[in-house]
């Protein structure tokens, strides 16, 4: 529900994934809720400094979509148990239930799944309209997969293109006025 509803105003949610993922709820042309999470930072820190998983490289591609989606589904269904679910990444590797090279995909899926579930719940999001995901293409794809699994309709958009469009709009307004 909009905090300051404008008659007939559309409500939407925008996801801006990154080191600190932003979730922006908009009603009409007003931002009515803004929240951020540290998913990207946690994903960067855990493989570097912990024992749960090691990163498969820095290209950002999903090595095992199956492991990623298993993590997403667990994170979506139990976001309140995220800390316990994180340990499953290490346990599955130790017990031979997952390839160690796919552990970081499961870790990413758990974090993103829990983030998506929490954000959609806080925004009370039930809309069938497109949910923009504005970010670097590989990370936006991860969020789009998780959002789709939750029943949302993600629309991925490149952050650089959106940024350039915004700068062009500002330049037009400055030169026309």
Coordinates of C-alpha atoms in Angstrom, one line a residue:
X1 CA 0.0 0.0 0.0
X2 CA 1.3 3.5 -0.8
X3 CA 2.2 5.7 2.1
X4 CA 0.9 8.8 0.3
X5 CA -1.4 7.3 -2.3
X6 CA -2.2 9.2 -5.4
X7 CA -5.5 8.4 -6.9
X8 CA -5.0 5.6 -9.4
X9 CA -1.2 5.6 -8.9
X10 CA 0.6 2.4 -9.8
X11 CA 2.8 0.7 -7.2
X12 CA 6.0 -1.0 -8.2
X13 CA 9.1 -2.5 -6.8
X14 CA 12.5 -2.2 -8.2
X15 CA 15.6 -4.4 -7.4
X16 CA 19.1 -2.9 -7.8
X17 CA 21.5 -5.8 -7.0
X18 CA 25.1 -5.1 -6.1
X19 CA 27.4 -5.2 -3.1
X20 CA 24.5 -3.6 -1.2
X21 CA 21.3 -4.6 -3.0
X22 CA 18.7 -1.9 -3.0
X23 CA 14.9 -2.5 -3.0
X24 CA 12.9 0.5 -3.9
X25 CA 9.1 0.6 -3.6
X26 CA 7.5 3.3 -5.8
X27 CA 3.9 4.6 -5.8
X28 CA 3.2 6.9 -8.7
X29 CA 6.4 9.0 -8.9
X30 CA 7.2 8.8 -5.2
X31 CA 9.6 6.5 -3.4
X32 CA 7.6 5.2 -0.5
X33 CA 10.1 2.5 0.8
X34 CA 13.8 2.0 0.4
X35 CA 15.7 -0.8 1.9
X36 CA 19.1 -2.3 1.4
X37 CA 20.8 -5.6 2.2
X38 CA 24.4 -6.7 2.4
X39 CA 24.0 -9.8 0.2
X40 CA 26.8 -8.9 -2.2
X41 CA 29.2 -8.0 0.6
X42 CA 28.5 -11.2 2.5
X43 CA 28.9 -13.3 -0.6
X44 CA 32.3 -11.6 -1.2
X45 CA 33.5 -12.0 2.4
X46 CA 32.4 -15.6 3.2
X47 CA 34.4 -17.4 0.4
X48 CA 37.4 -15.2 1.0
X49 CA 37.5 -15.5 4.8
X50 CA 35.4 -18.5 5.7
X51 CA 35.2 -22.3 5.1
X52 CA 31.8 -22.6 3.6
X53 CA 32.8 -22.3 -0.1
X54 CA 35.5 -21.0 -2.3
X55 CA 34.7 -18.8 -5.3
X56 CA 35.1 -20.4 -8.7
X57 CA 36.6 -17.2 -10.2
X58 CA 35.5 -13.6 -10.6
X59 CA 33.6 -13.8 -13.8
X60 CA 30.3 -13.9 -12.0
X61 CA 28.9 -16.7 -14.2
X62 CA 26.9 -19.5 -12.6
X63 CA 28.9 -22.7 -12.8
X64 CA 26.0 -24.9 -11.7
X65 CA 22.6 -23.5 -12.2
X66 CA 21.2 -26.6 -10.4
X67 CA 23.2 -25.8 -7.3
X68 CA 22.3 -22.1 -7.5
X69 CA 18.6 -22.9 -7.9
X70 CA 18.7 -25.4 -5.0
X71 CA 20.1 -22.6 -2.9
X72 CA 17.5 -20.2 -4.1
X73 CA 14.6 -22.5 -3.3
X74 CA 15.9 -23.1 0.2
X75 CA 16.5 -19.4 0.8
X76 CA 13.1 -18.5 -0.6
X77 CA 11.3 -21.1 1.6
X78 CA 13.2 -20.4 4.8
X79 CA 14.7 -16.9 4.8
X80 CA 14.4 -16.8 8.6
X81 CA 16.8 -19.8 8.8
X82 CA 19.5 -18.3 6.6
X83 CA 22.3 -18.7 9.1
X84 CA 21.5 -22.4 9.5
X85 CA 21.1 -22.9 5.8
X86 CA 24.5 -21.3 5.1
X87 CA 26.2 -24.1 7.1
X88 CA 24.5 -26.6 4.7
X89 CA 26.9 -25.4 2.0
X90 CA 29.9 -26.7 3.9
X91 CA 28.1 -29.8 5.1
X92 CA 27.0 -30.9 1.6
X93 CA 30.6 -30.6 0.4
X94 CA 32.0 -32.5 3.3
X95 CA 29.5 -35.4 2.9
X96 CA 30.0 -35.5 -0.9
X97 CA 26.5 -34.3 -1.7
X98 CA 27.8 -31.4 -3.9
X99 CA 30.8 -30.7 -6.0
X100 CA 33.1 -28.3 -4.1
X101 CA 33.3 -26.2 -7.3
X102 CA 29.5 -25.7 -7.1
X103 CA 29.4 -24.7 -3.4
X104 CA 29.7 -21.0 -4.2
X105 CA 26.7 -21.2 -6.5
X106 CA 24.6 -22.7 -3.7
X107 CA 25.9 -20.1 -1.3
X108 CA 24.9 -17.3 -3.7
X109 CA 21.5 -18.9 -4.2
X110 CA 20.8 -19.1 -0.5
X111 CA 21.7 -15.5 0.0
X112 CA 19.8 -14.2 -3.0
X113 CA 16.8 -16.4 -2.3
X114 CA 16.5 -15.2 1.3
X115 CA 17.0 -11.5 0.2
X116 CA 14.3 -11.9 -2.5
X117 CA 11.8 -13.6 -0.1
X118 CA 12.4 -10.9 2.6
X119 CA 12.1 -8.0 0.3
X120 CA 9.0 -9.2 -1.4
X121 CA 7.4 -9.9 2.0
X122 CA 8.3 -6.5 3.4
X123 CA 6.9 -4.8 0.3
X124 CA 3.8 -7.1 0.4
X125 CA 4.5 -7.6 -3.3
X126 CA 1.9 -9.6 -5.2
X127 CA 1.9 -7.7 -8.4
X128 CA 2.0 -9.5 -11.8
X129 CA 3.6 -6.5 -13.5
X130 CA 7.2 -6.5 -14.5
X131 CA 9.7 -6.0 -11.6
X132 CA 12.7 -4.1 -12.9
X133 CA 16.1 -5.6 -11.9
X134 CA 18.7 -2.9 -12.7
X135 CA 22.3 -4.1 -12.5
X136 CA 25.3 -5.7 -14.0
X137 CA 24.0 -8.4 -16.3
X138 CA 25.4 -11.5 -14.6
X139 CA 24.2 -10.4 -11.1
X140 CA 20.8 -9.2 -12.5
X141 CA 20.4 -12.7 -14.0
X142 CA 20.8 -14.3 -10.6
X143 CA 18.2 -12.1 -9.1
X144 CA 15.9 -12.6 -12.1
X145 CA 16.1 -16.4 -11.6
X146 CA 15.3 -16.1 -7.9
X147 CA 12.4 -13.6 -8.6
X148 CA 11.0 -15.9 -11.2
X149 CA 11.1 -18.8 -8.8
X150 CA 9.1 -16.8 -6.3
X151 CA 6.5 -16.0 -9.0
X152 CA 7.5 -12.5 -9.9
X153 CA 8.0 -11.2 -13.4
X154 CA 11.5 -9.8 -13.5
X155 CA 12.6 -7.4 -16.2
X156 CA 16.4 -7.1 -16.3
X157 CA 17.9 -3.8 -17.3
X158 CA 21.6 -2.9 -17.7
X159 CA 22.7 -0.4 -15.0
X160 CA 25.0 1.5 -17.3
X161 CA 22.3 2.0 -19.9
X162 CA 19.8 3.2 -17.2
X163 CA 22.5 5.5 -15.8
X164 CA 23.2 7.0 -19.2
X165 CA 19.5 7.6 -19.8
X166 CA 19.2 9.4 -16.5
X167 CA 22.2 11.6 -17.3
X168 CA 20.8 12.4 -20.7
X169 CA 17.4 13.3 -19.1
X170 CA 19.2 15.6 -16.6
X171 CA 21.2 17.3 -19.4
X172 CA 18.0 17.9 -21.4
X173 CA 16.3 19.5 -18.5
X174 CA 19.3 21.7 -17.7
X175 CA 19.6 22.9 -21.3
X176 CA 15.9 23.4 -21.9
X177 CA 15.1 25.5 -18.9

